[in-house]
Coordinates of C-alpha atoms in Angstrom, one line a residue:
X1 CA 5.4 32.6 47.7
X2 CA 5.6 28.8 47.5
X3 CA 3.3 26.5 45.0
X4 CA 2.5 23.5 46.7
X5 CA 0.6 20.8 44.2
X6 CA -0.9 17.2 44.2
X7 CA -2.4 18.2 47.9
X8 CA -4.7 15.2 48.5
X9 CA -8.1 15.3 50.9
X10 CA -10.6 13.0 50.9
X11 CA -14.0 14.5 49.1
X12 CA -15.6 15.1 52.5
X13 CA -12.9 16.4 54.4
X14 CA -13.4 19.5 57.6
X15 CA -11.7 22.6 56.5
X16 CA -9.2 22.2 59.0
X17 CA -7.9 19.4 57.5
X18 CA -6.7 21.2 54.5
X19 CA -4.7 24.0 56.3
X20 CA -3.3 20.6 58.3
X21 CA -2.4 18.8 55.2
X22 CA -0.5 21.5 53.9
X23 CA 1.8 22.1 57.2
X24 CA 2.2 17.8 57.2
X25 CA 3.6 18.9 53.2
X26 CA 6.1 21.3 54.0
X27 CA 7.1 20.2 57.2
X28 CA 6.9 23.2 59.5
X29 CA 5.6 24.2 62.5
X30 CA 1.7 26.4 62.1
X31 CA 3.6 29.6 63.2
X32 CA 6.0 29.5 60.3
X33 CA 2.3 29.6 58.4
X34 CA 2.3 33.6 57.3
X35 CA -1.3 32.4 54.8
X36 CA -2.3 30.1 52.0
X37 CA -4.8 29.9 49.0
X38 CA -6.4 27.5 46.7
X39 CA -5.0 28.2 43.7
X40 CA -6.3 24.9 41.7
X41 CA -9.2 22.5 43.3
X42 CA -9.4 19.6 41.1
X43 CA -10.6 16.0 42.1
X44 CA -9.9 12.1 41.2
X45 CA -12.5 9.5 41.0
X46 CA -10.4 6.9 39.6
X47 CA -11.2 4.9 42.4
X48 CA -15.0 5.5 42.9
X49 CA -15.4 4.6 46.4
X50 CA -12.4 6.7 48.0
X51 CA -12.4 10.2 45.7
X52 CA -10.2 12.6 46.9
X53 CA -10.3 16.1 46.0
X54 CA -7.0 17.4 44.8
X55 CA -5.6 20.7 45.6
X56 CA -2.8 23.6 44.7
X57 CA -2.1 25.7 46.9
X58 CA 0.2 29.1 47.1
X59 CA 1.4 29.6 50.9
X60 CA 3.5 32.4 52.1
X61 CA 6.1 31.1 54.9
X62 CA 8.7 31.6 56.5
X63 CA 12.2 31.0 55.2
X64 CA 11.2 30.1 51.4
X65 CA 14.6 29.4 50.5
X66 CA 15.0 26.5 52.9
X67 CA 11.9 24.9 52.3
X68 CA 12.7 25.1 48.6
X69 CA 16.9 23.8 48.4
X70 CA 15.0 20.7 50.9
X71 CA 12.0 20.0 48.4
X72 CA 12.0 19.2 44.9
X73 CA 8.1 18.6 44.4
X74 CA 7.9 23.1 45.8
X75 CA 7.8 25.9 43.4
X76 CA 7.8 29.5 43.6
X77 CA 4.7 30.6 42.7
X78 CA 4.3 32.8 39.0
X79 CA 4.1 35.4 38.1
X80 CA 0.7 36.0 36.3
X81 CA 0.2 39.4 36.1
X82 CA -0.5 40.2 32.9
X83 CA 1.8 42.8 31.8
X84 CA 0.5 44.4 28.3
X85 CA 4.1 45.8 26.4
X86 CA 2.3 49.1 24.6
X87 CA 0.1 51.8 25.5
X88 CA -0.9 54.7 23.0
X89 CA 1.2 58.0 23.7
X90 CA -1.0 60.9 24.5
X91 CA -2.8 62.1 21.7
X92 CA -2.4 59.0 19.6
X93 CA -4.5 58.5 16.7
X94 CA -4.3 55.8 15.0
X95 CA -7.2 53.2 15.7
X96 CA -7.2 49.8 15.3
X97 CA -10.4 47.5 14.2
X98 CA -11.4 44.1 15.3
X99 CA -13.2 42.0 13.6
X100 CA -15.9 39.7 15.7
X101 CA -17.5 39.8 18.7
X102 CA -16.6 36.7 20.1
X103 CA -13.7 35.6 23.0
X104 CA -10.9 36.0 21.1
X105 CA -12.2 39.7 19.4
X106 CA -13.8 40.6 23.2
X107 CA -10.2 40.1 24.9
X108 CA -7.9 41.6 22.1
X109 CA -10.5 45.0 21.9
X110 CA -10.4 44.5 26.2
X111 CA -6.3 44.8 26.0
X112 CA -6.1 46.7 23.1
X113 CA -8.3 49.6 25.0
X114 CA -6.5 49.7 28.3
X115 CA -3.6 50.7 26.3
X116 CA -4.8 53.2 25.3
X117 CA -5.7 52.2 21.6
X118 CA -9.4 53.4 21.2
X119 CA -10.5 49.8 19.2
X120 CA -13.2 50.2 16.3
X121 CA -15.5 46.6 16.8
X122 CA -16.9 45.4 14.1
X123 CA -19.2 42.4 14.4
X124 CA -22.1 41.2 11.5
X125 CA -24.5 40.2 14.2
X126 CA -26.1 41.7 17.4
X127 CA -26.0 43.2 20.7
X128 CA -25.6 39.6 22.9
X129 CA -29.7 40.5 24.2
X130 CA -31.2 40.6 21.4
X131 CA -28.9 38.0 19.9
X132 CA -30.7 35.5 22.3
X133 CA -34.0 36.4 21.0
X134 CA -33.1 36.4 17.3
X135 CA -31.6 32.5 18.7
X136 CA -35.0 31.6 20.4
X137 CA -36.7 32.1 17.0
X138 CA -34.9 29.5 15.5
X139 CA -35.4 26.6 18.8
X140 CA -39.2 28.0 18.9
X141 CA -40.0 28.9 15.8
X142 CA -38.0 27.1 13.0
X143 CA -37.6 30.9 12.0
X144 CA -33.4 31.6 11.2
X145 CA -31.6 34.9 11.0
X146 CA -28.3 34.6 9.5
X147 CA -26.6 37.4 10.4
X148 CA -28.4 36.7 14.2
X149 CA -28.0 32.6 16.0
X150 CA -26.3 30.7 17.7
X151 CA -23.0 31.1 15.9
X152 CA -23.2 35.5 14.8
X153 CA -23.3 38.6 17.2
X154 CA -22.0 39.5 20.7
X155 CA -20.4 36.9 22.2
X156 CA -19.5 34.9 20.1
X157 CA -20.9 31.1 19.5
X158 CA -18.8 30.4 22.5
X159 CA -21.9 32.4 24.0
X160 CA -24.5 29.4 24.0
X161 CA -22.1 27.0 25.3
X162 CA -21.3 25.1 28.3
X163 CA -18.9 27.8 28.7
X164 CA -16.0 25.9 29.9
X165 CA -13.2 28.1 31.1
X166 CA -10.1 25.5 31.2
X167 CA -8.4 24.3 28.0
X168 CA -4.9 22.1 26.6
X169 CA -3.1 25.0 25.6
X170 CA 0.7 25.8 26.4
X171 CA 0.2 29.1 28.3
X172 CA 4.4 29.9 29.2
X173 CA 2.8 33.5 30.4
X174 CA -0.1 32.7 32.2
X175 CA -2.7 34.3 30.3
X176 CA -5.2 31.5 30.8
X177 CA -4.9 33.8 34.2
X178 CA -6.3 37.1 32.9
X179 CA -9.0 35.9 31.1
X180 CA -10.5 34.5 33.9
X181 CA -9.6 37.0 36.2
X182 CA -11.6 39.8 33.5
X183 CA -14.3 37.3 33.1
X184 CA -14.6 37.6 37.3
X185 CA -14.4 41.5 37.3
X186 CA -17.8 40.9 34.9
X187 CA -19.6 39.5 37.0
X188 CA -18.4 35.9 36.3
X189 CA -17.9 33.4 39.6
X190 CA -15.1 33.6 41.8
X191 CA -14.7 30.3 41.4
X192 CA -13.9 29.9 38.1
X193 CA -10.1 31.5 39.2
X194 CA -9.9 28.0 41.2
X195 CA -12.1 24.9 40.2
X196 CA -9.8 22.7 37.8
X197 CA -13.0 22.7 35.1
X198 CA -14.3 26.5 35.5
X199 CA -17.7 26.4 33.3
X200 CA -19.9 29.6 33.4
X201 CA -23.4 28.5 31.2
X202 CA -25.6 30.4 28.8
X203 CA -26.8 33.1 30.9
X204 CA -24.1 34.5 33.4
X205 CA -22.5 34.6 30.0
X206 CA -24.9 37.2 28.3
X207 CA -24.5 38.9 31.7
X208 CA -20.4 39.0 31.5
X209 CA -20.1 40.4 27.8
X210 CA -22.1 42.8 28.9
X211 CA -20.1 44.1 31.0
X212 CA -16.9 43.7 28.8
X213 CA -18.7 46.2 25.9
X214 CA -19.5 48.5 28.7
X215 CA -15.8 48.3 29.8
X216 CA -14.5 48.9 26.3
X217 CA -16.9 51.5 25.3
X218 CA -16.0 53.1 29.2
X219 CA -12.1 53.0 27.4
X220 CA -12.7 54.8 23.9
X221 CA -13.4 51.9 22.0
X222 CA -16.9 52.0 20.2
X223 CA -18.8 49.3 19.1
X224 CA -20.7 48.6 15.2
X225 CA -23.4 45.9 15.2
X226 CA -24.5 44.8 12.2
X227 CA -21.9 45.7 10.4
X228 CA -20.2 42.5 8.0
X229 CA -17.4 42.8 6.1
X230 CA -17.8 42.1 3.4
X231 CA -14.6 43.2 1.4
X232 CA -11.1 43.9 2.7
X233 CA -8.6 47.1 1.4
X234 CA -5.3 46.3 0.6
X235 CA -2.5 48.7 -0.5
X236 CA 1.0 47.4 -2.1
X237 CA 4.2 48.9 -1.0
X238 CA 6.7 50.1 -2.7
X239 CA 8.6 47.0 -1.7
X240 CA 6.0 45.4 -3.5
X241 CA 4.8 43.8 -0.2
X242 CA 0.9 43.8 0.9
X243 CA -0.3 46.6 3.4
X244 CA -4.3 46.4 4.5
X245 CA -5.6 49.5 4.4
X246 CA -8.9 49.2 5.8
X247 CA -11.8 47.0 5.3
X248 CA -15.4 48.1 3.2
X249 CA -18.6 46.9 4.9
X250 CA -21.6 45.2 3.3
X251 CA -23.3 49.0 3.2
X252 CA -20.7 50.1 0.9
X253 CA -18.5 51.6 4.1
X254 CA -14.7 51.9 3.6
X255 CA -12.8 51.9 7.4
X256 CA -9.3 52.4 7.5
X257 CA -7.3 51.3 9.7
X258 CA -3.1 49.5 9.1
X259 CA -3.6 47.6 12.0
X260 CA -7.0 44.5 11.9
X261 CA -7.7 42.1 14.0
X262 CA -9.7 38.9 12.1
X263 CA -11.2 37.2 14.8
X264 CA -13.9 36.4 13.2
X265 CA -15.6 32.7 14.2
X266 CA -15.2 28.9 12.6
X267 CA -18.5 30.1 10.9
X268 CA -17.2 33.4 8.6
X269 CA -17.5 31.4 5.2
X270 CA -18.1 34.2 2.9
X271 CA -15.6 35.7 5.3
X272 CA -13.4 33.1 4.0
X273 CA -14.3 33.3 0.3
X274 CA -13.3 36.9 0.4
X275 CA -10.3 36.3 1.7
X276 CA -8.8 33.8 -0.5
X277 CA -9.7 35.7 -3.6
X278 CA -7.9 38.8 -1.8
X279 CA -5.3 36.5 -2.3
X280 CA -4.0 36.2 2.1
X281 CA -2.4 33.5 2.6
X282 CA -4.6 30.5 3.4
X283 CA -4.9 26.5 3.9
X284 CA -7.8 24.2 4.6
X285 CA -7.1 22.0 7.4
X286 CA -8.5 18.8 9.3
X287 CA -12.0 18.7 11.4
X288 CA -14.2 16.4 12.0
X289 CA -18.5 15.7 12.3
X290 CA -20.9 13.5 13.8
X291 CA -23.5 13.8 16.4
X292 CA -24.9 15.1 19.6
X293 CA -25.2 11.3 22.1
X294 CA -27.4 11.6 25.1
X295 CA -28.3 10.0 28.3
X296 CA -29.4 10.0 31.2
X297 CA -27.4 12.7 33.6
X298 CA -27.9 9.7 35.9
X299 CA -26.1 7.7 34.3
X300 CA -22.8 9.5 33.6
X301 CA -23.3 10.8 37.6
X302 CA -22.7 6.9 38.5
X303 CA -20.4 5.5 35.8
X304 CA -17.6 8.2 37.1
X305 CA -18.4 8.2 40.9
X306 CA -20.9 5.9 42.1
X307 CA -21.1 6.0 45.7
X308 CA -21.1 9.7 45.2
X309 CA -23.1 10.2 42.4
X310 CA -25.4 13.6 43.4
X311 CA -22.4 15.0 45.4
X312 CA -22.8 18.8 45.5
X313 CA -19.4 19.2 45.7
X314 CA -18.3 17.1 42.5
X315 CA -21.6 18.1 40.5
X316 CA -22.5 16.6 37.3
X317 CA -19.9 14.3 35.7
X318 CA -18.7 14.9 32.7
X319 CA -16.1 12.8 30.6
X320 CA -13.7 12.4 28.0
X321 CA -14.0 9.6 25.4
X322 CA -11.6 9.3 22.6
X323 CA -10.8 5.9 20.2
X324 CA -9.1 5.1 17.8
X325 CA -11.1 2.5 14.7
X326 CA -9.8 -0.2 12.7
X327 CA -10.2 2.0 10.0
X328 CA -7.7 4.9 10.4
X329 CA -10.2 7.3 11.8
X330 CA -10.0 9.0 15.4
X331 CA -13.8 8.5 17.3
X332 CA -13.4 11.0 20.3
X333 CA -16.3 12.6 22.3
X334 CA -16.6 16.5 22.2
X335 CA -17.8 19.6 24.0
X336 CA -19.6 17.1 26.4
X337 CA -22.3 19.0 28.5
X338 CA -23.5 17.5 32.0
X339 CA -26.9 18.4 32.7
X340 CA -27.9 20.7 29.2
X341 CA -29.3 20.1 26.3
X342 CA -28.6 20.1 22.1
X343 CA -29.3 22.7 20.9
X344 CA -30.2 24.1 17.4
X345 CA -27.0 26.0 15.8
X346 CA -27.3 26.8 11.7
X347 CA -26.2 29.6 10.5
X348 CA -27.5 28.9 7.2
X349 CA -30.6 28.2 5.1
X350 CA -31.5 25.1 4.6
X351 CA -28.3 23.1 6.0
X352 CA -28.8 22.2 9.7
X353 CA -26.0 22.0 12.1
X354 CA -25.9 20.5 15.7
X355 CA -24.4 22.0 19.3
X356 CA -24.4 21.3 23.5
X357 CA -24.8 23.9 25.9
X358 CA -25.7 23.9 29.4
X359 CA -26.3 26.5 32.1
X360 CA -24.4 27.3 35.1
X361 CA -26.0 24.4 37.8
X362 CA -26.3 21.8 34.8
X363 CA -29.8 20.3 36.3
X364 CA -30.8 19.8 33.0
X365 CA -32.0 15.4 32.9
X366 CA -29.7 14.2 30.1
X367 CA -25.5 15.0 29.6
X368 CA -24.6 15.0 25.7
X369 CA -21.7 15.4 24.1
X370 CA -20.4 15.2 20.4
X371 CA -19.8 12.3 19.4
X372 CA -16.7 12.8 16.1
X373 CA -14.3 11.6 14.0
X374 CA -11.7 13.3 12.2
X375 CA -11.9 13.9 8.6
X376 CA -8.8 15.7 6.5
X377 CA -8.6 17.9 3.4
X378 CA -8.2 14.4 1.5
X379 CA -11.8 13.5 2.1
X380 CA -13.4 16.8 1.0
X381 CA -13.6 16.2 -2.3
X382 CA -12.9 19.1 -3.6
X383 CA -9.4 21.0 -3.7
X384 CA -7.8 24.8 -1.9
X385 CA -8.4 26.4 0.9
X386 CA -11.6 26.1 0.8
X387 CA -12.9 22.4 0.3
X388 CA -13.2 21.9 3.7
X389 CA -16.7 24.2 4.0
X390 CA -18.3 22.2 0.7
X391 CA -17.8 19.2 2.9
X392 CA -19.8 21.0 5.6
X393 CA -22.1 22.1 3.9
X394 CA -22.4 18.9 2.1
X395 CA -23.6 16.7 5.1
X396 CA -25.4 20.0 7.0
X397 CA -28.0 19.4 3.9
X398 CA -28.2 16.0 4.4
X399 CA -29.0 16.5 7.6
X400 CA -31.4 19.5 7.0
X401 CA -33.5 17.0 4.3
X402 CA -33.3 14.0 6.8
X403 CA -34.9 15.7 9.7
X404 CA -37.4 16.7 7.0
X405 CA -36.9 20.4 5.6
X406 CA -37.9 22.2 8.5
X407 CA -35.3 22.4 11.0
X408 CA -36.2 19.2 12.9
X409 CA -33.0 17.5 13.2
X410 CA -32.5 13.4 12.7
X411 CA -32.0 11.3 15.0
X412 CA -31.3 7.6 15.8
X413 CA -31.5 5.5 18.9
X414 CA -28.0 4.4 19.6
X415 CA -29.5 0.6 19.1
X416 CA -30.9 1.0 16.2
X417 CA -27.4 2.9 14.8
X418 CA -25.7 0.3 16.0
X419 CA -27.8 -2.2 14.2
X420 CA -27.7 -1.0 11.1
X421 CA -31.8 0.4 10.8
X422 CA -33.7 3.4 10.8
X423 CA -35.5 4.6 13.9
X424 CA -38.9 5.0 13.6
X425 CA -39.4 5.8 17.2
X426 CA -37.8 7.1 19.8
X427 CA -37.3 5.3 23.5
X428 CA -36.5 5.8 27.5
X429 CA -34.3 9.1 26.0
X430 CA -36.4 13.0 24.8
X431 CA -34.1 14.2 22.6
X432 CA -33.6 17.6 24.3
X433 CA -32.9 19.5 20.9
X434 CA -34.9 22.1 19.8
X435 CA -37.1 23.0 17.9
X436 CA -37.7 19.3 17.6
X437 CA -36.6 15.7 16.0
X438 CA -37.4 13.3 13.8
X439 CA -36.8 9.5 13.9
X440 CA -34.6 8.5 10.5
X441 CA -31.3 7.1 9.8
X442 CA -28.3 8.5 10.5
X443 CA -25.7 6.9 7.9
X444 CA -27.7 8.9 5.2
X445 CA -26.2 12.1 6.8
X446 CA -22.7 11.1 7.7
X447 CA -19.8 9.4 4.7
X448 CA -19.2 5.4 5.6
X449 CA -16.1 5.7 7.5
X450 CA -17.4 7.8 10.2
X451 CA -20.1 5.6 10.5
X452 CA -18.4 3.1 10.8
X453 CA -16.0 3.7 13.2
X454 CA -18.8 5.4 15.4
X455 CA -19.8 1.6 15.5
X456 CA -17.3 -0.1 16.5
X457 CA -16.6 3.6 19.5
X458 CA -19.9 3.0 20.6
X459 CA -19.1 -0.7 22.3
X460 CA -15.5 0.7 22.7
X461 CA -16.8 3.8 24.9
X462 CA -19.2 1.9 27.2
X463 CA -16.3 -0.7 28.5
X464 CA -15.1 2.7 30.1
X465 CA -18.5 4.0 31.1
X466 CA -21.1 0.7 31.8
X467 CA -24.4 2.2 29.6
X468 CA -23.2 4.2 26.8
X469 CA -23.8 2.1 24.3
X470 CA -27.1 1.9 25.6
X471 CA -30.5 1.3 23.5
X472 CA -32.3 3.9 24.3
X473 CA -29.5 6.7 24.2
X474 CA -30.8 9.0 21.6
X475 CA -28.1 10.3 18.7
X476 CA -29.0 13.5 16.6
X477 CA -27.2 14.9 13.7
X478 CA -25.1 16.3 12.4
X479 CA -21.7 18.0 13.9
X480 CA -19.9 19.9 12.0
X481 CA -18.6 22.7 13.6
X482 CA -16.0 21.6 15.7
X483 CA -13.6 24.0 14.7
X484 CA -12.4 25.6 11.5
X485 CA -12.5 24.7 8.2
X486 CA -9.5 26.2 7.4
X487 CA -6.0 28.0 8.9
X488 CA -4.9 31.0 7.8
X489 CA -1.5 31.2 8.0
X490 CA 0.7 33.8 10.3
X491 CA 4.4 34.7 11.6
X492 CA 5.5 34.8 14.4
X493 CA 4.2 38.5 15.2
X494 CA 0.8 37.1 14.2
X495 CA 0.8 38.7 11.2
X496 CA -0.7 36.7 8.1
X497 CA 2.3 35.3 6.2
X498 CA 1.3 37.6 3.3
X499 CA -0.9 41.0 4.6
X500 CA 1.0 43.0 6.9
X501 CA -1.1 44.9 9.5
X502 CA -3.6 41.6 9.5
X503 CA -3.9 39.0 12.5
X504 CA -5.7 36.4 12.1
X505 CA -7.2 35.2 15.6
X506 CA -8.6 32.9 17.8
X507 CA -10.9 30.0 16.2
X508 CA -12.1 30.7 13.7
X509 CA -8.9 31.0 12.1
X510 CA -7.6 28.1 13.1
X511 CA -5.3 28.8 16.6
X512 CA -7.8 28.3 19.2
X513 CA -10.0 25.9 20.1
X514 CA -13.1 27.2 23.0
X515 CA -13.2 30.3 24.8
X516 CA -10.3 30.0 27.1
X517 CA -8.0 29.3 24.5
X518 CA -9.3 31.9 21.8
X519 CA -9.2 35.0 25.0
X520 CA -5.5 33.8 25.1
X521 CA -5.3 34.2 21.7
X522 CA -6.9 37.4 21.5
X523 CA -4.4 38.7 24.2
X524 CA -1.7 37.5 22.6
X525 CA -2.7 39.6 19.7
X526 CA -3.8 42.8 20.9
X527 CA -0.2 42.5 22.2
X528 CA 1.1 42.2 18.5
X529 CA -1.6 45.2 17.6
X530 CA 0.4 47.2 20.2
X531 CA 3.6 46.8 19.4
X532 CA 2.8 47.6 15.5
X533 CA 0.8 50.7 16.2
X534 CA 3.9 52.4 18.4
X535 CA 6.5 50.9 16.4
X536 CA 7.8 48.6 18.5
X537 CA 9.6 45.0 17.9
X538 CA 7.8 42.6 19.7
X539 CA 9.9 40.5 22.5
X540 CA 10.8 37.3 21.7
X541 CA 9.3 35.6 24.9
X542 CA 6.2 36.9 23.4
X543 CA 5.8 35.6 20.3
X544 CA 3.6 33.3 18.9
X545 CA 5.5 29.6 18.4
X546 CA 3.3 27.5 16.5
X547 CA 0.4 24.8 17.8
X548 CA 0.6 27.2 21.3
X549 CA -3.0 29.3 21.7
X550 CA -4.4 25.2 19.8
X551 CA -6.8 22.6 22.5
X552 CA -9.7 21.5 20.9
X553 CA -12.6 21.0 23.1

């Protein structure tokens, strides 16, 4: 098949126009086109009065070689099928452990189960429906369950999000396509395979992770819920190297394993501390801090789509904004949630964190996004790999106090924030955060350099999106967990730099940033574990090359 890119049509084009445009691009008669399918569909809204749909098409044609030779814009459709590199021999009894049931852990466990290795999945939280009840208890009643919340439990932090399924990762082996195919098999809408910016939404994610669980268990995998890993068991080999031998859980059970996938997510702070104490190689890494900002979704739609605002094909508009402040800080939007809500995302008592989420329909009244400022380890005010955790906790505690120490979040009108005065009331934009907000001064729960950078960035963003710095837009603090505060070192074979058999993976280990990139990293780590279990060398084309599975926001 041939891949045809950048096929552009008007937003309201009739269905037959797509085939006609394809034939025109290929320069062939209809009889030579045997069939075609849409691989990707996006839109170009740079000209608001002439928005175009942009297609990537896979076409089956006569004389493919001739067309390829004639038109350099064409290419063969790549083979995007996932092919595991290992399989369990008959009677194979050794079982890998997967710590964490977020998108990375789920994809790693699913791949290992498909290879026949019957993984054991340990998660400190609960199954997704019980976890949902605990999460709503914080949102509705101000009751936090530290081991079952937005951060911990089946599905990971991405379950309570917009469910974005796109990223900017380098994906030479098309693992991202396989992740999407597994999601569709688990109940996600088929359109995620073709939309350029697919998303699922929280309610659909809940059903999807349940179906993935059923598949893993049907293949011999085993889940253990409310099982927090409290210690890592390490042996010393005769050559002096370190080898993982298993884990010890919080209730004292020891589980032997020589291959352990560490997919714990970005908020497992006690696990990071344990790993550091056990000498696992890790380092502090940059992160970001800021707030959630809310505008009427209609304002964003009009700014992005002009007269086509509200068009069903386009849906709710999103945005991505970046500003380089004069104090050297980068300010950017992160995890933008069209037609969504701001939610409480805390996992520790007395420490307040915000996040954003949307349902599949994206039909809530407000758009929200994190507006965050880049932070480096030099800003943490401490030394060592765990210094970023201390930095996060400090500002989360300040936000908790500023909100009234009862899980309400501090909120401020943009006009007041830019003027440097506390908010005493809120305006026409009603904050969506649950269990509620308290008008406050957000400069008291953010570093001074972040406040200065954001005050410079908001008017700059308004030049791109009219009304972005409107007086009554509301900011809710704080957002501290855009990414992991640590990176757990690993080599080309995905194993820890200094502990054989330990495979740091996903967002918590510093190698992903979102549902899709975390799932891709899980697949790649599963390949490495499969090879390790069977004694084969991981093929060179599947080895890790630094940076390939990152892609924040």
